[in-house]
Short mmCIF file of C-alpha atoms in Angstrom, two decimals:
data_model
loop_
_atom_site.label_atom_id
_atom_site.label_comp_id
_atom_site.label_asym_id
_atom_site.label_seq_id
_atom_site.Cartn_x
_atom_site.Cartn_y
_atom_site.Cartn_z
CA UNK W 22 -75.17 126.59 -75.77
CA UNK W 23 -77.19 125.44 -72.91
CA UNK W 24 -79.47 122.33 -73.04
CA UNK W 25 -82.39 121.74 -70.56
CA UNK W 26 -82.87 118.71 -69.61
CA UNK W 27 -85.84 116.76 -67.40
CA UNK W 28 -84.25 113.54 -65.88
CA UNK W 29 -87.19 111.89 -64.46
CA UNK W 30 -86.15 109.06 -62.26
CA UNK W 31 -88.79 106.40 -61.55
CA UNK W 32 -88.93 103.48 -59.28
CA UNK W 33 -88.45 100.29 -61.01
CA UNK W 34 -91.33 98.00 -61.68
CA UNK W 35 -91.97 95.79 -58.43
CA UNK W 36 -90.22 98.27 -56.12
CA UNK W 37 -93.31 98.74 -53.26
CA UNK W 38 -95.02 102.09 -54.26
CA UNK W 39 -96.16 103.38 -51.58
CA UNK W 40 -97.14 107.37 -52.80
CA UNK W 41 -98.43 106.03 -55.92
CA UNK W 42 -100.59 103.17 -54.29
CA UNK W 43 -102.33 105.85 -52.04
CA UNK W 44 -103.00 107.98 -55.39
CA UNK W 45 -104.81 105.96 -56.73
CA UNK W 46 -106.79 105.16 -54.05
CA UNK W 47 -107.45 108.64 -53.35
CA UNK W 48 -108.78 109.62 -57.03
CA UNK W 49 -111.99 107.41 -57.11
CA UNK W 50 -113.31 109.63 -53.87
CA UNK W 51 -111.88 112.70 -55.88
CA UNK W 52 -114.46 112.12 -58.77
CA UNK W 53 -111.35 110.69 -60.96
CA UNK W 54 -112.55 107.26 -62.04
CA UNK W 55 -110.44 104.82 -64.78
CA UNK W 56 -106.53 105.72 -63.57
CA UNK W 57 -104.09 102.96 -62.68
CA UNK W 58 -100.94 102.15 -62.84
CA UNK W 59 -99.90 105.69 -60.75
CA UNK W 60 -96.61 105.62 -59.83
CA UNK W 61 -94.22 108.84 -58.04
CA UNK W 62 -91.08 109.14 -59.34
CA UNK W 63 -88.73 112.73 -59.11
CA UNK W 64 -88.18 115.12 -61.89
CA UNK W 65 -85.12 117.06 -62.13
CA UNK W 66 -84.54 119.98 -64.76
CA UNK W 67 -81.08 120.72 -65.51
CA UNK W 68 -79.17 123.24 -67.68
CA UNK W 69 -76.22 121.95 -69.16
CA UNK W 70 -73.14 123.91 -71.49
CA UNK W 71 -72.39 121.40 -74.02
CA UNK W 72 -71.25 121.93 -77.53
CA UNK W 73 -74.12 120.05 -78.98
CA UNK W 74 -77.51 118.02 -78.03
CA UNK W 75 -76.35 114.94 -77.75
CA UNK W 76 -73.64 115.85 -75.40
CA UNK W 77 -75.95 117.48 -73.53
CA UNK W 78 -77.26 113.70 -73.41
CA UNK W 79 -74.87 111.76 -72.73
CA UNK W 80 -73.85 113.98 -69.73
CA UNK W 81 -77.26 113.95 -67.92
CA UNK W 82 -77.64 110.06 -68.58
CA UNK W 83 -74.06 110.17 -67.34
CA UNK W 84 -75.21 112.60 -64.03
CA UNK W 85 -78.82 110.08 -63.70
CA UNK W 86 -76.21 107.04 -63.85
CA UNK W 87 -73.77 108.37 -60.91
CA UNK W 88 -75.83 111.23 -59.11
CA UNK W 89 -79.37 111.37 -59.38
CA UNK W 90 -80.57 107.63 -59.65
CA UNK W 91 -80.05 105.00 -57.46
CA UNK W 92 -79.56 102.49 -60.21
CA UNK W 93 -80.82 99.22 -57.73
CA UNK W 94 -83.79 100.10 -57.39
CA UNK W 95 -84.89 103.22 -59.80
CA UNK W 96 -84.50 103.79 -63.58
CA UNK W 97 -84.27 106.88 -65.42
CA UNK W 98 -85.00 108.66 -68.38
CA UNK W 99 -83.16 111.88 -69.94
CA UNK W 100 -85.18 114.78 -72.01
CA UNK W 101 -83.54 117.37 -73.78
CA UNK W 102 -86.32 119.77 -73.78
CA UNK W 103 -85.24 122.86 -75.90
CA UNK W 104 -82.55 123.59 -78.07
CA UNK W 105 -79.60 126.09 -77.73
CA UNK W 106 -80.35 128.74 -75.95
CA UNK A 704 -108.33 103.62 -74.41
CA UNK A 705 -105.82 103.85 -71.76
CA UNK A 706 -103.20 106.88 -72.22
CA UNK A 707 -99.84 106.72 -70.44
CA UNK A 708 -99.32 110.40 -68.64
CA UNK A 709 -96.50 111.84 -67.07
CA UNK A 710 -96.97 114.96 -64.86
CA UNK A 711 -94.05 116.71 -64.11
CA UNK A 712 -94.39 119.00 -60.47
CA UNK A 713 -92.00 121.29 -59.65
CA UNK A 714 -91.14 124.64 -57.73
CA UNK A 715 -92.45 127.71 -58.82
CA UNK A 716 -89.62 129.61 -59.73
CA UNK A 717 -88.41 131.57 -56.57
CA UNK A 718 -89.52 129.32 -54.05
CA UNK A 719 -86.49 127.68 -52.23
CA UNK A 720 -85.39 124.55 -53.28
CA UNK A 721 -82.21 123.33 -51.06
CA UNK A 722 -82.11 119.34 -53.12
CA UNK A 723 -81.76 121.67 -56.26
CA UNK A 724 -79.18 124.24 -54.64
CA UNK A 725 -77.50 120.68 -52.64
CA UNK A 726 -77.29 119.21 -56.30
CA UNK A 727 -75.93 121.85 -57.68
CA UNK A 728 -73.53 121.94 -55.45
CA UNK A 729 -72.29 118.72 -55.64
CA UNK A 730 -71.79 118.75 -59.16
CA UNK A 731 -68.25 119.76 -59.62
CA UNK A 732 -66.54 117.97 -57.30
CA UNK A 733 -67.90 114.72 -59.19
CA UNK A 734 -66.60 116.42 -61.86
CA UNK A 735 -69.80 117.68 -63.95
CA UNK A 736 -68.31 121.22 -64.57
CA UNK A 737 -71.22 123.92 -66.63
CA UNK A 738 -74.41 122.77 -65.29
CA UNK A 739 -76.96 124.86 -63.09
CA UNK A 740 -80.01 125.91 -62.28
CA UNK A 741 -80.98 122.36 -61.16
CA UNK A 742 -83.98 121.99 -59.59
CA UNK A 743 -85.68 119.09 -57.74
CA UNK A 744 -89.52 118.23 -58.37
CA UNK A 745 -92.00 115.04 -58.81
CA UNK A 746 -92.88 113.30 -61.54
CA UNK A 747 -95.98 110.95 -61.61
CA UNK A 748 -97.00 108.43 -63.80
CA UNK A 749 -100.50 107.81 -64.56
CA UNK A 750 -102.58 105.14 -66.70
CA UNK A 751 -105.74 106.86 -68.03
CA UNK A 752 -109.18 105.61 -69.08
CA UNK A 753 -110.32 107.93 -72.22
CA UNK A 754 -112.15 108.50 -75.33
CA UNK A 755 -108.71 110.44 -76.57
CA UNK A 756 -105.76 111.91 -76.34
CA UNK A 757 -107.01 115.18 -75.44
CA UNK A 758 -109.84 113.95 -72.99
CA UNK A 759 -106.93 112.11 -71.43
CA UNK A 760 -104.72 115.16 -70.83
CA UNK A 761 -107.70 117.01 -69.47
CA UNK A 762 -108.06 114.83 -66.98
CA UNK A 763 -104.88 114.29 -66.30
CA UNK A 764 -104.64 118.43 -65.82
CA UNK A 765 -107.57 118.79 -63.54
CA UNK A 766 -106.00 116.21 -61.52
CA UNK A 767 -102.52 117.63 -60.96
CA UNK A 768 -104.26 121.09 -60.60
CA UNK A 769 -106.61 119.34 -57.52
CA UNK A 770 -104.46 116.52 -55.74
CA UNK A 771 -101.18 116.19 -56.86
CA UNK A 772 -99.56 120.40 -57.15
CA UNK A 773 -100.26 122.64 -54.63
CA UNK A 774 -101.02 125.36 -56.82
CA UNK A 775 -99.66 127.79 -54.14
CA UNK A 776 -96.08 127.15 -54.53
CA UNK A 777 -95.63 124.40 -57.61
CA UNK A 778 -96.50 124.35 -61.40
CA UNK A 779 -97.27 121.10 -63.23
CA UNK A 780 -96.54 120.13 -66.84
CA UNK A 781 -98.61 117.19 -68.36
CA UNK A 782 -97.17 115.02 -70.95
CA UNK A 783 -99.23 112.25 -72.73
CA UNK A 784 -96.57 109.33 -73.34
CA UNK A 785 -97.95 107.40 -75.81
CA UNK A 786 -101.44 107.31 -77.52
CA UNK A 787 -103.66 104.00 -77.48
CA UNK A 788 -102.75 100.67 -76.03
#
């Protein structure tokens, strides 16, 4: 069965995020007040063939750690978006 | 109250995604078979001051459309991650 998985990769707290800082500075000029802690990361979507949802999640976590994220400066979050298709 | 929001911005179907295609080609060599439809987008995290969750979501959707995504080639998905803090 195929599972659609979202892997969000974002910078660890404390790592400089100039893109996020720039967006945060730009928002008030566009009329958006009261927004802070803006960070910019990557969003990977994958379609994974697996026997069940925990198996799909495990493979996505392994891929995130080995290929998609740099664990020195980044953390990743895996979400299985939908069930079997 | 502050709401943490995730805005996922990804390319519309049919728009060329060379990063995703490269990852998809690299996966079998790393031992990950059965993965396809890989796409790479951006993941924005924002902390939004709003009166309630629907208001936070509405502002995030407006920000996504006006600032974070290019609606010609991208679509965005807004998720409110947690309640009031």
